[in-house]
Coordinates of C-alpha atoms in Angstrom, one line a residue:
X26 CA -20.6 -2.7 14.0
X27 CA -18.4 -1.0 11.1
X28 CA -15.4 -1.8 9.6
X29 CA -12.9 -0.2 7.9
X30 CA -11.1 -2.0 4.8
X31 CA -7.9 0.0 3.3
X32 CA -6.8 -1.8 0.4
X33 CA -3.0 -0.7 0.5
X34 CA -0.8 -3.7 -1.7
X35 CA -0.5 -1.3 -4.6
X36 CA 2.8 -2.0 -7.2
X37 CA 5.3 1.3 -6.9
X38 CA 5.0 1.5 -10.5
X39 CA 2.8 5.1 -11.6
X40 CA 4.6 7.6 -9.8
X41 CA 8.4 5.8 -10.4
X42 CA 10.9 7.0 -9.3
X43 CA 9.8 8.4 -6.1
X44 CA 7.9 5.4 -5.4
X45 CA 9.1 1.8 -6.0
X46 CA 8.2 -2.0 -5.3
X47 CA 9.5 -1.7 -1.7
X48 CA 7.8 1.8 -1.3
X49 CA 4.7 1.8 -3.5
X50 CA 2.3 5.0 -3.7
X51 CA 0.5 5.2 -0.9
X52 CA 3.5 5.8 1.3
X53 CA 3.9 9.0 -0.4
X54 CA 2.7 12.5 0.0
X55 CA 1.5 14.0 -3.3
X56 CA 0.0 17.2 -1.7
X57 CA 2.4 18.9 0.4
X58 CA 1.1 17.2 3.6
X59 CA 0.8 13.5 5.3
X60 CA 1.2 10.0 3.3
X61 CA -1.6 8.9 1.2
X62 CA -1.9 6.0 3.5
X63 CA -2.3 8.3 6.5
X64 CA -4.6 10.6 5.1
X65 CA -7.1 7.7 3.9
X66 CA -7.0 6.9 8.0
X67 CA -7.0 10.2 9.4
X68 CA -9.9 10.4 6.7
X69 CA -12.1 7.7 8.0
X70 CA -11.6 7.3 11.4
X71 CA -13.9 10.3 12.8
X72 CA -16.7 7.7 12.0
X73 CA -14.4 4.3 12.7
X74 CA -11.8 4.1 15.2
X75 CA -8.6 3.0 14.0
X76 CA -9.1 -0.4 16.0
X77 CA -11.5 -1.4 13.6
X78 CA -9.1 -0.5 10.7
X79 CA -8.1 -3.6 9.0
X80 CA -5.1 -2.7 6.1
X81 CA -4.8 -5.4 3.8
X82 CA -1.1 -5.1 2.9
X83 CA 1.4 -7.3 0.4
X84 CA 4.6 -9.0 2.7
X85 CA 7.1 -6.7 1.0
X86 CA 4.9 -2.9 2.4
X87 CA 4.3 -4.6 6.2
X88 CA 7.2 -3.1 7.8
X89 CA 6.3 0.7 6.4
X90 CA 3.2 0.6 6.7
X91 CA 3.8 -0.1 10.4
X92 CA 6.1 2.4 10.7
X93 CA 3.0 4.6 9.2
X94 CA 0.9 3.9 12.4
X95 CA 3.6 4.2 14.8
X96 CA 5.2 7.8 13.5
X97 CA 1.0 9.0 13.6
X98 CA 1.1 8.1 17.7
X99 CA -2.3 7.5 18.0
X100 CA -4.1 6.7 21.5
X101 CA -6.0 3.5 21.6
X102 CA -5.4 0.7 20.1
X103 CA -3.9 0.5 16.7
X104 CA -5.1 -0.8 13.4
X105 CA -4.8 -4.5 12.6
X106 CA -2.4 -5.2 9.5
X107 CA -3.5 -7.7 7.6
X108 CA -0.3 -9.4 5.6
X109 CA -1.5 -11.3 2.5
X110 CA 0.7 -14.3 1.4
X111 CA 1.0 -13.2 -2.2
X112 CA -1.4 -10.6 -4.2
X113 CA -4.1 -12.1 -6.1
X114 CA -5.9 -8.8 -6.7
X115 CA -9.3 -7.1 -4.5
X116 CA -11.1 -10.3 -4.6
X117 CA -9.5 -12.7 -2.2
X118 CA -8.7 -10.1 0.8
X119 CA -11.9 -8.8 0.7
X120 CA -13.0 -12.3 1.1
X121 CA -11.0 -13.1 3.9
X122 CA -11.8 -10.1 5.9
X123 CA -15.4 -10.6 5.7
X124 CA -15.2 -14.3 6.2
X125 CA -12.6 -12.8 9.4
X126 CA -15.1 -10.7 10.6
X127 CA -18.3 -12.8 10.1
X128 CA -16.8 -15.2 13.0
X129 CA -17.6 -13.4 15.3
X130 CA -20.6 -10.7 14.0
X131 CA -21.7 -11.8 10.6
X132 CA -23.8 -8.7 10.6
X133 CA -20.5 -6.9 10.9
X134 CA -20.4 -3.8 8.0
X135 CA -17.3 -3.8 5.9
X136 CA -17.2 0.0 4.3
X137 CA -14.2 -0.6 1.8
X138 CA -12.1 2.0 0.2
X139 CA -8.4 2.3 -1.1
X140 CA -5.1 3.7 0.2
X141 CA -3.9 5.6 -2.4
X142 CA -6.8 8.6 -2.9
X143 CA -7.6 11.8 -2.5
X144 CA -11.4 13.2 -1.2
X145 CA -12.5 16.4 -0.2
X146 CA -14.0 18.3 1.5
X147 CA -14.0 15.5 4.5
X148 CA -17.4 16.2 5.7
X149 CA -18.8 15.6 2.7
X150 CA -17.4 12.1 2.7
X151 CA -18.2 11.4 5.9
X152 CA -21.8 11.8 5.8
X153 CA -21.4 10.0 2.7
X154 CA -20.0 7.1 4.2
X155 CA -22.3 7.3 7.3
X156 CA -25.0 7.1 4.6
X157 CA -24.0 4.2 2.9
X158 CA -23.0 2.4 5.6
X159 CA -26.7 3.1 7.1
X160 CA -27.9 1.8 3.9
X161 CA -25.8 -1.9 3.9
X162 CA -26.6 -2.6 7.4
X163 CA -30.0 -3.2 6.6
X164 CA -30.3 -4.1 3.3
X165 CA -28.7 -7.3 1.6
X166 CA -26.8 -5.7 -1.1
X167 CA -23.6 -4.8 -2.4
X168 CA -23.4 -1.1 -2.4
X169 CA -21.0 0.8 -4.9
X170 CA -19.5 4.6 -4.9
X171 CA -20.2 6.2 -8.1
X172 CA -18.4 10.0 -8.4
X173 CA -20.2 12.1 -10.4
X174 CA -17.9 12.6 -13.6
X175 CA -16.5 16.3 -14.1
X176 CA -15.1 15.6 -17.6
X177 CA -15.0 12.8 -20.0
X178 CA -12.3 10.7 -18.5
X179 CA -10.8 7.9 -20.4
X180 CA -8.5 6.2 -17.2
X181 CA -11.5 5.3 -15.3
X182 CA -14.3 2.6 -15.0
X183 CA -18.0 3.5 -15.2
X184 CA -20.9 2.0 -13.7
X185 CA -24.6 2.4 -15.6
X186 CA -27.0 4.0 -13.4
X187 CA -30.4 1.8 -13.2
X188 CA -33.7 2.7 -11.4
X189 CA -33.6 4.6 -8.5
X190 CA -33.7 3.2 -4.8
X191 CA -36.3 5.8 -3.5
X192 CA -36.6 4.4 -0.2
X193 CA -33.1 4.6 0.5
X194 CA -32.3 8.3 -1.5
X195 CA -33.6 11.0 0.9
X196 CA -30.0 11.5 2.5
X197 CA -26.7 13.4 1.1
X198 CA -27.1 11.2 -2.1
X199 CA -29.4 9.5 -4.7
X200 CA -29.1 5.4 -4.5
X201 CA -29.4 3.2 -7.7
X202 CA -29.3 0.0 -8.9
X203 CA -26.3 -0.8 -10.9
X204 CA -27.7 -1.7 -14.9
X205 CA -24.2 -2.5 -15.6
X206 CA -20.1 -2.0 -15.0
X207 CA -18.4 -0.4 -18.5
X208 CA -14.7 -0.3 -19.3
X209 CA -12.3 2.7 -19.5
X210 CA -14.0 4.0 -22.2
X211 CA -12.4 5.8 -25.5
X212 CA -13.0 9.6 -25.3
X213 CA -16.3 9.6 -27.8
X214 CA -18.1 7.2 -25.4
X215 CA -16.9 9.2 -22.4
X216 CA -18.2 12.3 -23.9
X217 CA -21.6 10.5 -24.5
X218 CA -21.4 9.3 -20.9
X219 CA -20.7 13.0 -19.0
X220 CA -23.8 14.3 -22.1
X221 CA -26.1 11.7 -20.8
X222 CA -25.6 11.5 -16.5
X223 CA -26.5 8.0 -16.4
X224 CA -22.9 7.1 -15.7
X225 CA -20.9 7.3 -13.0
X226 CA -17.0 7.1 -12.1
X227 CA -16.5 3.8 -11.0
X228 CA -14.6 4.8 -7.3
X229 CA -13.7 1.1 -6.0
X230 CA -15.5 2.0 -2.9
X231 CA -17.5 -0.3 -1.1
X232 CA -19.9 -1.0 1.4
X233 CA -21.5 -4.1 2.2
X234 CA -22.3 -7.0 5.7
X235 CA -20.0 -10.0 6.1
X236 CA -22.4 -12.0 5.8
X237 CA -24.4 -10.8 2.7
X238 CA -20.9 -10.7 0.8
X239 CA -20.1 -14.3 1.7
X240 CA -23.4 -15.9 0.6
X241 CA -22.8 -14.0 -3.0
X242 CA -19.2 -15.4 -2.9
X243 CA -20.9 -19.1 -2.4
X244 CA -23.1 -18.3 -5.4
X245 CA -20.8 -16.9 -7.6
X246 CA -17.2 -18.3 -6.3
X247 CA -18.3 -21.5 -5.0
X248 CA -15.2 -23.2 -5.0
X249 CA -13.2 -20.4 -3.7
X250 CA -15.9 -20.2 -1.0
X251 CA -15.4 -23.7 -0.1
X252 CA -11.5 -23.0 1.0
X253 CA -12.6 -20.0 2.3
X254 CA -14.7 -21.4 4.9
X255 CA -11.9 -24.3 5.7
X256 CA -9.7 -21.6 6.3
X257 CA -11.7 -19.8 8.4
X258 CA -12.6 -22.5 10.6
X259 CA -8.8 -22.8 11.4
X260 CA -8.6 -19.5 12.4
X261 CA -6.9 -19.6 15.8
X262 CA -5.2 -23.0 15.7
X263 CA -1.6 -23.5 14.4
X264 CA -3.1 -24.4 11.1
X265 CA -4.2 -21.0 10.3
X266 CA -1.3 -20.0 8.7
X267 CA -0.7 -22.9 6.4
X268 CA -4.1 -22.9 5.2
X269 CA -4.3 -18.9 4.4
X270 CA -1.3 -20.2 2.0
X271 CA -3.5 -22.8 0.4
X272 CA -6.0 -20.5 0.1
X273 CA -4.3 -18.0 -1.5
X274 CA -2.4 -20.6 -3.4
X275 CA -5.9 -21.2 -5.1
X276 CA -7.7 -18.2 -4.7
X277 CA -8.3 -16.8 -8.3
X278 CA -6.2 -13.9 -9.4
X279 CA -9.4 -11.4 -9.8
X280 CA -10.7 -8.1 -8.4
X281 CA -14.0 -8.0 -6.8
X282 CA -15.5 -6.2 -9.8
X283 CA -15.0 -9.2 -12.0
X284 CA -15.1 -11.6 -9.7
X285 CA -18.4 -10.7 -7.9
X286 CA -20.0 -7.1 -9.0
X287 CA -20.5 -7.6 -12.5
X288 CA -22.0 -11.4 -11.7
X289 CA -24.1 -10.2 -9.0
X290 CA -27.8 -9.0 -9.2
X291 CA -28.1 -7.2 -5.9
X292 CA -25.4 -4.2 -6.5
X293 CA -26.7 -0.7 -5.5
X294 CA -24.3 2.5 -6.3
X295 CA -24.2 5.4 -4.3
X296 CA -24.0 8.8 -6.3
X297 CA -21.4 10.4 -4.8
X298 CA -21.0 14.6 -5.1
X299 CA -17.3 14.9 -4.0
X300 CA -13.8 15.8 -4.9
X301 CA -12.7 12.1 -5.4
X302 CA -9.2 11.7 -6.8
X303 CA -7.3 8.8 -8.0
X304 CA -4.1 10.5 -8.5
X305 CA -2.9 7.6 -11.6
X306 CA 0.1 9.4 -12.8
X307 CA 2.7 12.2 -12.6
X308 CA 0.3 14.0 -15.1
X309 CA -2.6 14.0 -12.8
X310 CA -0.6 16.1 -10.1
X311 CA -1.7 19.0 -12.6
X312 CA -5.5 18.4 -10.4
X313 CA -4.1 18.6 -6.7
X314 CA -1.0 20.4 -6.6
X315 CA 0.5 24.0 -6.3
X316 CA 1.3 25.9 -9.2
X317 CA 3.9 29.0 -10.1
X318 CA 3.0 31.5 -12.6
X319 CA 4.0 29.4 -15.2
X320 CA 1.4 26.5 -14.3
X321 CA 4.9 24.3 -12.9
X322 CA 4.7 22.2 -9.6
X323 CA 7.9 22.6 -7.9
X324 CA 9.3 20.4 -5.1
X325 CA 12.3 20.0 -3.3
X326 CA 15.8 21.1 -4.8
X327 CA 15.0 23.3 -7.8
X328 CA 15.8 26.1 -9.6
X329 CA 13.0 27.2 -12.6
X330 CA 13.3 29.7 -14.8
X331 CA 11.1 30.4 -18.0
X332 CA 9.4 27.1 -17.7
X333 CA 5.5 26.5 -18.4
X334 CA 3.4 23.5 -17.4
X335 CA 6.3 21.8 -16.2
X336 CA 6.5 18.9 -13.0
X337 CA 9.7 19.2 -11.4
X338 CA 10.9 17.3 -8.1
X339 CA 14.1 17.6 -6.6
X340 CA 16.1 15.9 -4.4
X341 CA 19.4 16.2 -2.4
X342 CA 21.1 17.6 -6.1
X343 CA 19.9 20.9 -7.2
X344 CA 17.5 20.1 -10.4
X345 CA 17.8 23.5 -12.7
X346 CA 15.9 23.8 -15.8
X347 CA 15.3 26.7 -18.2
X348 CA 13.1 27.4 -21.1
X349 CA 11.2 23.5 -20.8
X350 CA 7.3 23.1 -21.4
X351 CA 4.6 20.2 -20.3
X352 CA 7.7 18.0 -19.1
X353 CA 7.9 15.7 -16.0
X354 CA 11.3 15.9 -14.5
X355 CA 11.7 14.0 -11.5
X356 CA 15.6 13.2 -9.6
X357 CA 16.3 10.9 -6.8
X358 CA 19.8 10.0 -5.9
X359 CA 20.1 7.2 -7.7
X360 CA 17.4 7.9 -10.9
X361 CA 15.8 10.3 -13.1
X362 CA 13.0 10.8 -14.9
X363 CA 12.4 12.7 -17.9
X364 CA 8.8 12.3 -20.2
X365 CA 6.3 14.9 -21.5
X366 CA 3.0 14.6 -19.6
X367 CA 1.3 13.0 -22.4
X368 CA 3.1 10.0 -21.8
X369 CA 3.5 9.6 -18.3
X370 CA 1.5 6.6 -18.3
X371 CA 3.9 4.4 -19.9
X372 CA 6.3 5.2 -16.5
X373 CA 5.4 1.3 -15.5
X374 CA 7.0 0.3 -18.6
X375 CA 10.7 1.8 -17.3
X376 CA 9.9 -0.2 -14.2
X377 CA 9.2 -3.1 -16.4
X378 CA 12.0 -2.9 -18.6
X379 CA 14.4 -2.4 -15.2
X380 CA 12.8 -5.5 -13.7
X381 CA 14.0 -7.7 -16.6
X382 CA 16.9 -6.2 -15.8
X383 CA 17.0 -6.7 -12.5
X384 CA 18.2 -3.5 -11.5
X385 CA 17.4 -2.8 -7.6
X386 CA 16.2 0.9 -8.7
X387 CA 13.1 -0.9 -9.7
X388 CA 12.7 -2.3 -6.2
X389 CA 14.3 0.2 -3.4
X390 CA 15.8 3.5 -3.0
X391 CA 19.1 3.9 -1.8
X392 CA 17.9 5.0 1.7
X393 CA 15.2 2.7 3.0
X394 CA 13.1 3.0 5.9
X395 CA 12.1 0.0 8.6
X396 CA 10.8 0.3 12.1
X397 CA 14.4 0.2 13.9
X398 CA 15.7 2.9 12.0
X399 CA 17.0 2.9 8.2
X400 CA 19.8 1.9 6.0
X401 CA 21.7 3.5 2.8
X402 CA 23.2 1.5 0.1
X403 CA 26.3 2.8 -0.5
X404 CA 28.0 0.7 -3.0
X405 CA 26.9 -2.9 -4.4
X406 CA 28.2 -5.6 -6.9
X407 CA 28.4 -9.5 -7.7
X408 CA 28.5 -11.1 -4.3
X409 CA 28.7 -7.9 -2.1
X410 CA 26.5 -5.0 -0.5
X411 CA 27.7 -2.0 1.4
X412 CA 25.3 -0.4 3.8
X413 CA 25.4 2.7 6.2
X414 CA 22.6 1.5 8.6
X415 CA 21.5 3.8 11.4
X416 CA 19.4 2.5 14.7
X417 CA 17.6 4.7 16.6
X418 CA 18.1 4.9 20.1
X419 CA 16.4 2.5 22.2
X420 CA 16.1 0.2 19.0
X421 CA 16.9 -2.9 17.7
X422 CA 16.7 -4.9 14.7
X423 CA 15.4 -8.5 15.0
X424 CA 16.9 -11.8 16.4
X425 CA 17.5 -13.2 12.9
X426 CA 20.1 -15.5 11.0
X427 CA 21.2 -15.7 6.7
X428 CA 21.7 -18.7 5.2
X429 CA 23.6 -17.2 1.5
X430 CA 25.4 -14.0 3.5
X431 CA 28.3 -12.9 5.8
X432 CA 28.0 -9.2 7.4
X433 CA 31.0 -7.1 8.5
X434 CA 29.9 -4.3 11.0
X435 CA 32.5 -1.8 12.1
X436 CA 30.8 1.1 14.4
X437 CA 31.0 4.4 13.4
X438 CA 28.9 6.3 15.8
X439 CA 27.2 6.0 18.8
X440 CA 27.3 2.0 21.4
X441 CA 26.1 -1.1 20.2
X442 CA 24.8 -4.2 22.2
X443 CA 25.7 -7.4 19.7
X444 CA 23.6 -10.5 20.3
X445 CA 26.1 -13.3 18.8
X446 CA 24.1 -17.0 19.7
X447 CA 24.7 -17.1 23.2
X448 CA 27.1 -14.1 23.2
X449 CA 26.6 -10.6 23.9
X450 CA 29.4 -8.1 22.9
X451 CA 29.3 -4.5 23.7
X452 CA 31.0 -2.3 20.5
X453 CA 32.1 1.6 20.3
X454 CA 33.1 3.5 17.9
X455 CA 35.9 2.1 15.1
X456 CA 35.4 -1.4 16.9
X457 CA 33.7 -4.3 14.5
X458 CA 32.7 -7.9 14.6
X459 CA 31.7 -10.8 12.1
X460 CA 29.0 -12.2 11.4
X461 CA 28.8 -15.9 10.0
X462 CA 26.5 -17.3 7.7
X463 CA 23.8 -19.1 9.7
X464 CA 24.5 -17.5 13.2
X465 CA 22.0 -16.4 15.1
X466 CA 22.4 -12.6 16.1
X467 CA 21.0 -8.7 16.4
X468 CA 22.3 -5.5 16.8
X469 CA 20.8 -3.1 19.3
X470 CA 21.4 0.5 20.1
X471 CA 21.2 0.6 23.8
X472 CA 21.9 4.2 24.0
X473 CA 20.3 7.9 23.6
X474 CA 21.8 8.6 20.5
X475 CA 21.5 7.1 17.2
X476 CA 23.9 4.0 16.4
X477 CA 25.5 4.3 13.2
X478 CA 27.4 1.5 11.3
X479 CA 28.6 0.5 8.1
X480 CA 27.6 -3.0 7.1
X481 CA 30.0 -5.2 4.3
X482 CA 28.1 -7.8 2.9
X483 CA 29.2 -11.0 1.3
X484 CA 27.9 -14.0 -0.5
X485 CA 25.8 -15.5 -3.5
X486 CA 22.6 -14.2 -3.0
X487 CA 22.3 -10.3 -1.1
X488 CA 18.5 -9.8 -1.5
X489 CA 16.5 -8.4 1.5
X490 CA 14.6 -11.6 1.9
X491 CA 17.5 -14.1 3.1
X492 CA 16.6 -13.5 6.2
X493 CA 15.2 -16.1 9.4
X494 CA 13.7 -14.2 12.1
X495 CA 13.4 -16.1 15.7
X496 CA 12.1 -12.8 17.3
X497 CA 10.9 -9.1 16.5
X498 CA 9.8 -6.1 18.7
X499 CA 7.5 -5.1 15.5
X500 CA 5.2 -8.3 14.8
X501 CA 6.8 -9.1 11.8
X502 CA 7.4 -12.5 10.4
X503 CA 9.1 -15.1 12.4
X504 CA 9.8 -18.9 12.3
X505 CA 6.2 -18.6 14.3
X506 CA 4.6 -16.3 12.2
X507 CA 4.3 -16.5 8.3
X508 CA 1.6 -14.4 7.2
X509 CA -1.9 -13.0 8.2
X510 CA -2.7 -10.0 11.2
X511 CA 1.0 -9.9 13.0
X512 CA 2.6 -11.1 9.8
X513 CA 5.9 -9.2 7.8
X514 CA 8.9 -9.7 5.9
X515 CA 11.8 -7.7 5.4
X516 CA 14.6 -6.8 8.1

C-alpha cells in the first residue's frame, strides 16, 4: 500500500512578513490560487487518498493546518496529522512514520515530498510518482527525485548521477544510482554542473518501503533505532506519548540527507522532467507569478505607476509607489518590508533580529486564524492583551483553564453560552463576565450568527501557550493528549 508523507513544520521565516512562526509558508498562496499546503494534497491524492496522507506538522501549525483540511470539505476520511513534540529536522519524523507504518504492513511505501512547492504540469508528476513508487515496492532502495537543472542555481543541493538502473528506466524517467550528494554549489561549479548533465537538483522527494528504511536506520542510526523501536512498541498504550517525548528528546537534530542518504549505499535518484519549484524567497516569485508591463507582481491594495521589476503586496492600506525598480515591498497591518531582490535572502535575518527582540510580529499577525473562528490583537503591553475574537456560529473554543492570566469578555455581537466550572451563563450583547486565573471555562456561540467579543487580558505571562485544555471539538492537545496523530497546541 502507498503512503503519502507531507513534510509541513517549515519556520515562517523566507517569505516574512506575510508568513510568520505561527503561520509559516505553506499556509500561503503564492500563485493566485489555494495554500501551498493544499495544493501539495490536491496534488497527490489522484494516486493516494487523503486517508493515507500523513502531515508531519510542528505543535505551534496543528490547529491551521487542520483548519486547512476542514475549509477543503473533502468526502472520506481525512488525513492523519501527525504533531511532532519539538522539530529535530527530516530525519526523526520520517523515522517515526515508517516505524508507524511498518506495524502494521512493513512492506507499506512511503512516497515523501514537502508542503511548501510548486510542480507542473500534474500529470507529469503523477506518472512520475506512480513510477517511482512502482520502483520502491520492489526493490530495497532509497529512491531520490533529481529535477533536471534549467540554469545554474546556486540555492539548491545536487545529487551526482552514477550508472544507470536499466532495468528499472523504460518508464517516464531514467533511474540511477546516486555517486554522491554536493552542496549548494558557488555559480562556477553550478555552471560546470548544468555543462556536464550528470547533476541533478536535489528535490527532497522521496520514495522508499517501511521496512527497507528502518533496517538502513539500524545500520546507520543504531542508537536512534534502538528508541525508535521502544517507542514503537508502545504505540497504543498510555505510554506512547511519553516515550515519543523521549524519543524526540534524543533523536539527533539531522535531516535524512545527512543522516541516512549520504551514509547509505543503496540510494537510486529518479530524473525527474518537470516544472519543480521551491519557491525560497520573495525573489523567486519572479518564476511563478503574474506580471504587468513593467515585469511587477502586484497583489492586493496597490497603486503602480512607472515601476519596473518591482514585488509589491498590499494589504487593507493602499501601498502606492512610483518610479521604484527590482524592489520588494510588502505591507501587512502591523509590518513592512522594504529590500531590493538581491537581498531577499537575508529576510530570516529581520525575523532573527525581531526574535531577540521579542517582538510578537516575529511570531503572529494581528488577525489569527483557529478552527472556532479567529481573533485580532488590538492593543497589547506589560501584563495585558486586548483581543476582538470572533466565533463562528455553531462553534466553540475549548474547555480550558490559565494558570498566569485573567480574561475580561464583554459581548459585542451576536449570544454567547459561558461554561464557568459547573456554571453556565447565557450573555448578549454589552453584557460581560470574568474569568479567574485557574477556572475552568469556554465560550461558545450557540447561535446562527457570528459571536463577536472583546477580550482584556491580564497578568505576567500573556503568550498563547498558558493554556490547559480538558476538552476540544478539534483533537487538539488536552491533559489526555500531548503530542503524536490527534495532538495540538494553541487555543
Amino acid at each position: 500500500m502507498w503512503f503519502g508523507i507531507i513534510m509541513a513544520g517549515g519556520s515562517g521565516t523566507r517569505f516574512w512578513p506575510l508568513s510568520r512562526e505561527l503561520y509559516p509558508k505553506q499556509f500561503l498562496s503564492l500563485d493566485g490560487g489555494s495554500s501551498l499546503l493544499q495544493g501539495t494534497i490536491d496534488r497527490v491524492m489522484p494516486l493516494i487518498p487523503q486517508e493515507r496522507l500523513w502531515i508531519m506538522v510542528g505543535p505551534k501549525h496543528e490547529a491551521e493546518t487542520r483548519r486547512v483540511l476542514r475549509l477543503a470539505e473533502r468526502e472520506g476520511l481525512p488525513a492523519k496529522v501527525f504533531v511532532e513534540p519539538q522539530s529535530k529536522n527530516t530525519l526523526t519524523p520520517l523515522a517515526v512514520a515508517a516505524a508507524c507504518l511498518a506495524r502494521t504492513d512493513p512492506e507499506a511505501v512511503l512516497a515523501v515530498m514537502a508542503s511548501d512547492h510548486l510542480i507542473a504540469p500534474q500529470e507529469k508528476f503523477l506518472a512520475l510518482l506512480k513510477q517511482a513508487c512502482s520502483i520502491a515496492e520492489k526493490q530495497d532502495v532509497l529512491l531520490t527525485f533529481g529535477v533536471l537543472p534549467t540554469r545554474p542555481e546556486t540555492g539548491f543541493g545536487y545529487i551526482e548521477l552514477g550508472e544507470v538502473v536499466r532495468e528499472e528506466s523504460t518508464g517516464l524517467s531514467p533511474v540511477f544510482r546516486v555517486k554522491s550528494f554536493v552542496e549548494k554549489p558557488d555559480r562556477e561549479r553550478a555552471e560546470r554542473y548544468l555543462a556536464g548533465k550528470r547533476h541533478l537538483w536535489n528535490s527532497g522527494m522521496l520514495a522508499f518501503r517501511a521496512r527497507v528504511f528502518l533496517e538502513e536506520l539500524l545500520q546507520h542510526q543504531p542508537e536512534f533505532h534502538k528508541a525508535l523501536v521502544t517507542y514503537a512498541d508502545a504505540i497504543g498504550t498510555k505510554e506512547e506519548n511519553s516515550l515519543l517525548k523521549e524519543l524526540y528528546a534524543k533523536a539527533p537534530l539531522t535531516s535524512v540527507d545527512y543522516g541516512l542518504l549520504e551514509k547509505s549505499k543503496n540510494v537510486w535518484t529518479i530524473s525527474a522532467e518537470i516544472d519543480w519549484k521551491d519557491v525560497g524567497s520573495w525573489s523567486a516569485l519572479d518564476d511563478i507569478a503574474e506580471k504587468d508591463e513593467g515585469g511587477n507582481i502586484l497583489r492586493g491594495n496597490v497603486v503602480s505607476l512607472h515601476n519596473r521589476n518591482c514585488i509589491l503586496y498590499g494589504d487593507k492600506r493602499i501601498l502606492a509607489t512610483i518610479g521604484l525598480k527590482d524592489l520588494v515591498i510588502v505591507d501587512t497591518d502591523d509590518a513592512t518590508l522594504v529590500c531590493h531582490k538581491d537581498e531577499a535572502q537575508k529576510v530570516r535575518d529581520v525575523v532573527n533580529e525581531l526574535k531577540s527582540r521579542n517582538r510578537v510580529e516575529a511570531q503572529e499577525h494581528r488577525t489569527t486564524h483557529r478552527p472556532w473562528g479567529h481573533y485580532t490583537i488590538l492593543d497589547q503591553g506589560p501584563n495585558y492583551k486586548i483581543k476582538n475574537v470572533t466565533v463562528n456560529p455553531r462553534s466553540r473554543l475549548s474547555y480550558q483553564m490559565h494558570l498566569h492570566r485573567s480574561e475580561h469578555w464583554v459581548v459585542i455581537a451576536g449570544t454567547a453560552r459561558i461554561t464557568l466550572e459547573d456554571q453556565e451563563i447565557f450573555l448578549h450583547v454589552n453584557q460581560s463576565i470574568d474569568i479567574p486565573k485557574t477556572t475552568r471555562h469556554r465560550i461558545e456561540n450557540p447561535g446562527k450568527v457570528p459571536l463577536v467579543i472583546i477580550e482584556v487580558q491580564n497578568g505576567e505571562y500573556l503568550e498563547e501557550d498558558d493554556i490547559i485544555r480538558f476538552s476540544d471539538d478539534y483533537q487538539r492537545q488536552t491533559e489526555e493528549t500531548r503530542t503524536g496523530p490527534a495532538a495540538g497546541e494553541k487555543p
